[in-house]
PDB file of C-alpha atoms in Angstrom:
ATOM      1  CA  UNK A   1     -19.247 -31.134  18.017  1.00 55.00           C
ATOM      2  CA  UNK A   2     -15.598 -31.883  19.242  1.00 68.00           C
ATOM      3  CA  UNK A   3     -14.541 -30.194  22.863  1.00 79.00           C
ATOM      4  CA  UNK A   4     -11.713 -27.917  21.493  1.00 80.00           C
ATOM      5  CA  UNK A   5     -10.330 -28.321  25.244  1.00 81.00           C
ATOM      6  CA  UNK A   6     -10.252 -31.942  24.990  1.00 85.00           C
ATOM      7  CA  UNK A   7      -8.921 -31.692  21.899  1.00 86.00           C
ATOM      8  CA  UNK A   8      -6.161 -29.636  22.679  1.00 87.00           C
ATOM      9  CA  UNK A   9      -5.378 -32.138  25.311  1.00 87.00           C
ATOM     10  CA  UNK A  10      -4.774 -34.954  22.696  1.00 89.00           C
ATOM     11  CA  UNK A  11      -2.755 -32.695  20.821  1.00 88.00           C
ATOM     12  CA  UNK A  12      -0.298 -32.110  23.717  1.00 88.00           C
ATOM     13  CA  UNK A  13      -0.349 -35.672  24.585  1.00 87.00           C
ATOM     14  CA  UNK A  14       2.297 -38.259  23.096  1.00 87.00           C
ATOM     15  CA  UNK A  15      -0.007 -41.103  22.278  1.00 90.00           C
ATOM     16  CA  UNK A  16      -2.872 -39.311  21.235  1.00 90.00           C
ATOM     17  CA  UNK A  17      -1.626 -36.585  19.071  1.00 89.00           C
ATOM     18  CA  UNK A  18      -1.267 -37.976  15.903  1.00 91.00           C
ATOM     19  CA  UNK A  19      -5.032 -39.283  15.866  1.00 92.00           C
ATOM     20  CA  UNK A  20      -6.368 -35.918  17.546  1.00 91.00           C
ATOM     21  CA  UNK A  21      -3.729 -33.827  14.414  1.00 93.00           C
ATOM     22  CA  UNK A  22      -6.107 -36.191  11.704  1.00 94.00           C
ATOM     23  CA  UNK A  23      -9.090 -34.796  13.865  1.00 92.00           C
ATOM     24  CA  UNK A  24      -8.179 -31.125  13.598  1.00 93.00           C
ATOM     25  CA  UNK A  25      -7.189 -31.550  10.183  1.00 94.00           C
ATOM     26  CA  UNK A  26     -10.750 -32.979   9.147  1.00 93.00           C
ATOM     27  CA  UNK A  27     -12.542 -29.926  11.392  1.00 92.00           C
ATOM     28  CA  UNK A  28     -10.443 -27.131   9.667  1.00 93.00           C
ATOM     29  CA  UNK A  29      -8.336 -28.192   6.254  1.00 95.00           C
ATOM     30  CA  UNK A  30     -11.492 -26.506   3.995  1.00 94.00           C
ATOM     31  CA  UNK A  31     -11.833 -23.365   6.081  1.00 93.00           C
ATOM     32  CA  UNK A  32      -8.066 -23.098   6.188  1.00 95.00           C
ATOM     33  CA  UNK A  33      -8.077 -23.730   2.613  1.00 95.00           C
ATOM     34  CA  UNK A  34     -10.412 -20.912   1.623  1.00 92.00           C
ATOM     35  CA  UNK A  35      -8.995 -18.984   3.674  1.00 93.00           C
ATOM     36  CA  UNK A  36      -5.752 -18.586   2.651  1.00 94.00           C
ATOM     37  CA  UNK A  37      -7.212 -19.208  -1.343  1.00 90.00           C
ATOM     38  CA  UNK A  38      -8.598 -15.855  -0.451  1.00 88.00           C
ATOM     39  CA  UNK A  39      -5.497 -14.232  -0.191  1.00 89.00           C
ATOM     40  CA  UNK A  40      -3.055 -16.180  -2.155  1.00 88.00           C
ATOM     41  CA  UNK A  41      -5.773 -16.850  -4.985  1.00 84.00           C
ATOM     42  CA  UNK A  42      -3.812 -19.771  -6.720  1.00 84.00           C
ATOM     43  CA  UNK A  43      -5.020 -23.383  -5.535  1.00 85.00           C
ATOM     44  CA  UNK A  44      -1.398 -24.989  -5.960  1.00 87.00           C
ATOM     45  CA  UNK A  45       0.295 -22.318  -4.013  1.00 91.00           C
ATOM     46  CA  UNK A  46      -3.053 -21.993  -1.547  1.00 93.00           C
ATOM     47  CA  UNK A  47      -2.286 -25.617  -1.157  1.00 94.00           C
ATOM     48  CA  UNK A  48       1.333 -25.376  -0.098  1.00 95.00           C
ATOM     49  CA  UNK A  49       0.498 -22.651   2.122  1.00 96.00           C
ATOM     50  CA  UNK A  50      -1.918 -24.641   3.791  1.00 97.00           C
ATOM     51  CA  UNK A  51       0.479 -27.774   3.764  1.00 97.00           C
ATOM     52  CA  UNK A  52       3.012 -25.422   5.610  1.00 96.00           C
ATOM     53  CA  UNK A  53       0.332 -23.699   7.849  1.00 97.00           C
ATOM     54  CA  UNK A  54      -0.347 -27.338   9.274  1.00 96.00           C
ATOM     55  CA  UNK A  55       3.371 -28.426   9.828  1.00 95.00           C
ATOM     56  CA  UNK A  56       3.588 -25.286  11.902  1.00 96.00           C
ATOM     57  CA  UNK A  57       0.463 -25.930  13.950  1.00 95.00           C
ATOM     58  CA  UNK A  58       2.084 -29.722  14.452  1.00 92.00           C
ATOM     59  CA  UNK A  59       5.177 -28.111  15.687  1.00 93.00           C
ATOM     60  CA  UNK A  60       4.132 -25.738  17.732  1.00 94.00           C
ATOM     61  CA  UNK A  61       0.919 -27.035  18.874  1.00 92.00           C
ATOM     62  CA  UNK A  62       2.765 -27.405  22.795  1.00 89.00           C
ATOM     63  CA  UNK A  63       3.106 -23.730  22.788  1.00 90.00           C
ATOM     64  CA  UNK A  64      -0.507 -22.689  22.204  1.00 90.00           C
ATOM     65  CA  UNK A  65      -1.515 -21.024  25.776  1.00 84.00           C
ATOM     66  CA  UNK A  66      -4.798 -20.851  25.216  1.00 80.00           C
ATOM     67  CA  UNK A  67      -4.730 -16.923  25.375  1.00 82.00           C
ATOM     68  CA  UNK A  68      -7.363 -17.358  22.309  1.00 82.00           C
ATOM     69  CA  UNK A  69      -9.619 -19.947  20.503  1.00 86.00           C
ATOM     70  CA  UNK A  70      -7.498 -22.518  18.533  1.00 89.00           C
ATOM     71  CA  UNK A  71      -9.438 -21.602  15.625  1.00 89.00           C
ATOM     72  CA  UNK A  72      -8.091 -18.158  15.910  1.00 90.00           C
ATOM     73  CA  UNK A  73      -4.269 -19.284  16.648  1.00 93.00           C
ATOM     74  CA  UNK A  74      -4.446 -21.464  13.269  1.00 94.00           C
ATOM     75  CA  UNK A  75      -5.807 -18.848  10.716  1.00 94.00           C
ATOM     76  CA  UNK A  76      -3.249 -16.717  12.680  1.00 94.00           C
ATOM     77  CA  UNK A  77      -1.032 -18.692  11.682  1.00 96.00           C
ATOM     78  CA  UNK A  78      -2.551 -19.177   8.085  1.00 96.00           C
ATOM     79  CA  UNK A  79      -3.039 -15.609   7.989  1.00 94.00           C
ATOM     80  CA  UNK A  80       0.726 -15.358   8.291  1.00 94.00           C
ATOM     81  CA  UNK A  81       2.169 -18.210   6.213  1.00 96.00           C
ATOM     82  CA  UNK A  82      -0.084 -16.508   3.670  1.00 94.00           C
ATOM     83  CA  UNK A  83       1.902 -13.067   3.758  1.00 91.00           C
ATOM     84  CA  UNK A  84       4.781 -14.741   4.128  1.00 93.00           C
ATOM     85  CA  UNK A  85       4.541 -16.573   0.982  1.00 93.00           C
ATOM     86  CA  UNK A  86       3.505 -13.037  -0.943  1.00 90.00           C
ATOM     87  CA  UNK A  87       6.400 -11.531   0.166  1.00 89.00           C
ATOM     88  CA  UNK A  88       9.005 -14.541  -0.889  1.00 91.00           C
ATOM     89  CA  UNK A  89       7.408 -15.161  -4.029  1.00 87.00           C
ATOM     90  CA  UNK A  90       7.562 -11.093  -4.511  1.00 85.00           C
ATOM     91  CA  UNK A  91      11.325 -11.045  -3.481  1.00 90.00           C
ATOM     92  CA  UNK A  92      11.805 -13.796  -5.915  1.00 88.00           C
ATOM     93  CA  UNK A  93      10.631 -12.298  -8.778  1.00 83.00           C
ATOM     94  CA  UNK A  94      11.527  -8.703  -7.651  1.00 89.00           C
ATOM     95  CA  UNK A  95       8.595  -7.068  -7.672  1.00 83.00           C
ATOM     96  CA  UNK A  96       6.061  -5.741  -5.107  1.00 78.00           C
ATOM     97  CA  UNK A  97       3.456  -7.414  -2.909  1.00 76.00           C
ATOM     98  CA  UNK A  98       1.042  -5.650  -5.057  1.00 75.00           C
ATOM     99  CA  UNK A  99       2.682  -7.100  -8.832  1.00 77.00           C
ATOM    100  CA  UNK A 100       2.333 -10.028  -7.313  1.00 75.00           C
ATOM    101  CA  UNK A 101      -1.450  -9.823  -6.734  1.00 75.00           C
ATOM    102  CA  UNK A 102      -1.774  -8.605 -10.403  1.00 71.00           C
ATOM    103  CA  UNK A 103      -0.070 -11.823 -11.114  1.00 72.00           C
ATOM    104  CA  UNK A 104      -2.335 -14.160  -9.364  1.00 70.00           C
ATOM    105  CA  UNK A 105      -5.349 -12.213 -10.771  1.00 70.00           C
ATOM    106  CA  UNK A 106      -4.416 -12.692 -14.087  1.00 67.00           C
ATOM    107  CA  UNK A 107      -3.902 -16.175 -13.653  1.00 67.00           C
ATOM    108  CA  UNK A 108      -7.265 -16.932 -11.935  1.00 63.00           C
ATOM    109  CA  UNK A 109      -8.936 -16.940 -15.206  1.00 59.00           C
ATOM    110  CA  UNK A 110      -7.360 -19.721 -16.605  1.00 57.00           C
ATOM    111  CA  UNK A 111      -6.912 -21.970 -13.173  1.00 58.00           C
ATOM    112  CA  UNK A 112      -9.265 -24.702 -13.348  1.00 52.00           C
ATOM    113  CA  UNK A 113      -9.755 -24.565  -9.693  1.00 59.00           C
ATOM    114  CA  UNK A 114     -11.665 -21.560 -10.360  1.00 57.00           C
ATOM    115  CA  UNK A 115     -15.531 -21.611 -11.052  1.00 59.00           C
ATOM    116  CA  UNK A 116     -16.442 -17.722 -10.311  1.00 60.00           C
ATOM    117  CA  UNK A 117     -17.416 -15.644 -13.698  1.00 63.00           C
ATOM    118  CA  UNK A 118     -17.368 -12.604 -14.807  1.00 70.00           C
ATOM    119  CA  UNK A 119     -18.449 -10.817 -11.919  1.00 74.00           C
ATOM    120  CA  UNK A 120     -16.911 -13.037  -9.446  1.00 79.00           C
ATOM    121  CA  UNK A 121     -13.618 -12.161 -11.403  1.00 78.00           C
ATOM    122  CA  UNK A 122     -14.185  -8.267 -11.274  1.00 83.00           C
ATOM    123  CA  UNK A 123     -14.806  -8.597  -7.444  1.00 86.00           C
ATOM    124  CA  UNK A 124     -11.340 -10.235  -7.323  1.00 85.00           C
ATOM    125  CA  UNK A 125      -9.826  -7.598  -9.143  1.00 84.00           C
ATOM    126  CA  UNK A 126     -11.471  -4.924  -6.496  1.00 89.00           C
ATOM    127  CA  UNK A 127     -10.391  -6.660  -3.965  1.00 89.00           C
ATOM    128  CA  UNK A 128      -6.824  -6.930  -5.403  1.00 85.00           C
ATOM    129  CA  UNK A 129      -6.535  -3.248  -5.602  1.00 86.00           C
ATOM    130  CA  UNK A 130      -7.209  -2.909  -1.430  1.00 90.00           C
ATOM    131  CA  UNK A 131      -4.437  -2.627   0.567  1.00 90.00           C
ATOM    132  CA  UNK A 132      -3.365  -5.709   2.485  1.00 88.00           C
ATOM    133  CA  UNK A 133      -4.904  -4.908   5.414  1.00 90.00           C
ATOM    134  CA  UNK A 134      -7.913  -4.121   4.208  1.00 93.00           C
ATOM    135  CA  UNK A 135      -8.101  -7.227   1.655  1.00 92.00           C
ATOM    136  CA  UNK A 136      -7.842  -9.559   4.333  1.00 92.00           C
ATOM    137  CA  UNK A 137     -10.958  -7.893   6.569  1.00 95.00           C
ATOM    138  CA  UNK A 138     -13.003  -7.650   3.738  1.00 95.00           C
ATOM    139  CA  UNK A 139     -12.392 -11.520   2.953  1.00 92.00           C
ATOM    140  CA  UNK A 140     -13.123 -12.440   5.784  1.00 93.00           C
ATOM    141  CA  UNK A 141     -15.782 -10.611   6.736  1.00 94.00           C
ATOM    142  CA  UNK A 142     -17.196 -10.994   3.138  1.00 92.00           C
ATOM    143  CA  UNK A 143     -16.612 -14.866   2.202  1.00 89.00           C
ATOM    144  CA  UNK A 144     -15.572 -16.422   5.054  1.00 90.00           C
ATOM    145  CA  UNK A 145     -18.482 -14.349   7.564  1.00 91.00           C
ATOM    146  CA  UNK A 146     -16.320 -14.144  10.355  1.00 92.00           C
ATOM    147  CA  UNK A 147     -17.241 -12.364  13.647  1.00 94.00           C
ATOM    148  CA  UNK A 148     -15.118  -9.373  14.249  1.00 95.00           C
ATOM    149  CA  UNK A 149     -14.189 -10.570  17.835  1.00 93.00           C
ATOM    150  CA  UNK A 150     -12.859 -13.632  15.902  1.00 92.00           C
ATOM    151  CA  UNK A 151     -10.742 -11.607  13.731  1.00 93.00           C
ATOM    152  CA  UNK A 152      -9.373  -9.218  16.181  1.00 93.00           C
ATOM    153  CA  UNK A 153      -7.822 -12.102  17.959  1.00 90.00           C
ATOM    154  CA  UNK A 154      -7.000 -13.244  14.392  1.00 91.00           C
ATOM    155  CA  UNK A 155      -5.148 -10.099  13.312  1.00 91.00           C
ATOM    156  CA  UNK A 156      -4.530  -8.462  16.348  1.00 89.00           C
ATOM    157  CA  UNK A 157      -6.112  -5.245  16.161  1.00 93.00           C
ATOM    158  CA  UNK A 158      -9.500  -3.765  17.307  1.00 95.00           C
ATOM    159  CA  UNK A 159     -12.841  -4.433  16.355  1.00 95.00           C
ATOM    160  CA  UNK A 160     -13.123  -1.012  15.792  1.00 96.00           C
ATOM    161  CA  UNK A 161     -10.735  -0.802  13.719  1.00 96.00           C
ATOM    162  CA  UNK A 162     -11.890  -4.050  11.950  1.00 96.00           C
ATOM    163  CA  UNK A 163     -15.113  -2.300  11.060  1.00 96.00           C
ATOM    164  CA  UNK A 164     -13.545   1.217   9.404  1.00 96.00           C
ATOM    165  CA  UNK A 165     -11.186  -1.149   7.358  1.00 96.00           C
ATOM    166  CA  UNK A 166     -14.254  -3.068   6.121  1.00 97.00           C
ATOM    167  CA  UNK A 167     -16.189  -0.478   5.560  1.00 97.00           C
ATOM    168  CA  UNK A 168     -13.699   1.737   3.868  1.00 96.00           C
ATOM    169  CA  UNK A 169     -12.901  -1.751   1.909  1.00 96.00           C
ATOM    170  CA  UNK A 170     -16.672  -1.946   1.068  1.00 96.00           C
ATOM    171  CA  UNK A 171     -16.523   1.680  -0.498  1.00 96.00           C
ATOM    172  CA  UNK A 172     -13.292   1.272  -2.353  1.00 95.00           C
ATOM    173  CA  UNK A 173     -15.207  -2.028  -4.277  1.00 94.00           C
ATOM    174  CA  UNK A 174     -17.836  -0.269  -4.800  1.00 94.00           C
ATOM    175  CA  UNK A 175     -16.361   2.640  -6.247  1.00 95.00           C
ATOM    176  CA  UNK A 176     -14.310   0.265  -8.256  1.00 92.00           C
ATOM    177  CA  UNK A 177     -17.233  -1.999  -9.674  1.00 90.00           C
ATOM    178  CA  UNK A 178     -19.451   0.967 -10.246  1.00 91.00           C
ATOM    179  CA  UNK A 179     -16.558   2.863 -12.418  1.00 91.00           C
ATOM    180  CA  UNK A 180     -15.341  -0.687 -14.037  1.00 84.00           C
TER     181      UNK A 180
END
C-alpha cells in the first residue's frame, strides 16, 4: 500500500513527480475509468474524459491542500470533467443533458466495450432516467461501493442527503424495472 502523504510529496516535488504521476496513474486510471464510464457511458469519450481528468490533476496537483483524501479531490475532479463534457457535447448538438443520455444509451448496445445484457442494459436505461444528481449517488454507491463520507467530500453535500438521493434513486429503478 502506497503512503498517499508521501506520495503527495513526490507529486509536489520537481524531480520526483513525473515517476510518483506514473504511480498515481497505475493506483487510480481503472477506478477513474469506471467511474466516469458510469456517467458518460461511451468508452471513447469515458476515455478522453479520463485523459483530461489526469492533465488537470498534473496541473493542479500543487494546489491540492489536503482539505480531503486525494482520492476524493481526483473523482472530484472526474466527477466534474464528466459533467462538463455532457454539457459541451449537449450544447454541441443542441439538445439537453438528458437527449444526450438517451444518446449514449442507445449507443451502448452496439459499443463493443460493453459486455452487460439485457438486464444490465435495462438498469442503464433506469438509471438514465434519474436526475443527475441522483445518477451519480446511485453509481457510486451501486457499482463503484463507495462510502458515503467518501462521496460527500466527493460531491460536496451531506451524507444525509447522500442517503435520500440513493434511496429515492433506488425506488425510481425499481419502479422503472418493475413497470418495464
Amino acid at each position: 500500500m502506497i503512503d498517499e502523504a508521501q506520495l503527495l510529496d513526490e507529486l509536489k516535488s520537481e524531480t520526483h513527480k513525473n515517476r510518483a504521476f506514473k504511480v498515481l496513474l497505475e493506483l487510480y486510471k481503472e477506478r477513474l475509468y469506471w467511474h466516469i464510464r458510469n456517467i458518460i457511458k461511451s468508452h471513447d469519450d469515458a476515455d478522453d474524459v479520463l485523459q483530461n481528468t489526469f492533465i488537470k490533476i498534473f496541473k493542479n496537483i500543487d494546489k491540492f491542500n489536503g482539505d480531503s483524501k486525494l482520492f476524493s479531490w481526483m473523482y472530484r475532479i472526474a466527477t466534474n470533467e464528466s459533467i462538463t463534457f455532457i454539457n459541451k457535447k449537449a450544447k454541441r448538438l443542441k439538445v439537453s443533458n438528458e437527449e444526450v443520455q438517451k444518446l449514449a444509451l442507445s449507443n451502448l448496445k452496439s459499443d463493443v466495450f460493453f459486455d452487460g445484457d439485457h438486464i444490465q442494459l435495462k438498469l442503464q436505461k433506469a438509471i438514465a432516467r434519474l436526475p443527475q444528481k441522483q445518477q451519480l449517488v446511485f453509481n457510486m454507491k451501486y457499482f463503484e461501493d463507495l462510502k458515503y463520507k467518501d462521496m460527500s467530500e466527493i460531491l460536496d453535500t451531506s451524507e444525509g442527503a447522500l442517503k435520500a438521493s440513493y434511496h429515492i434513486a433506488v425506488k425510481k429503478i425499481e419502479a422503472y424495472l418493475s413497470n418495464n
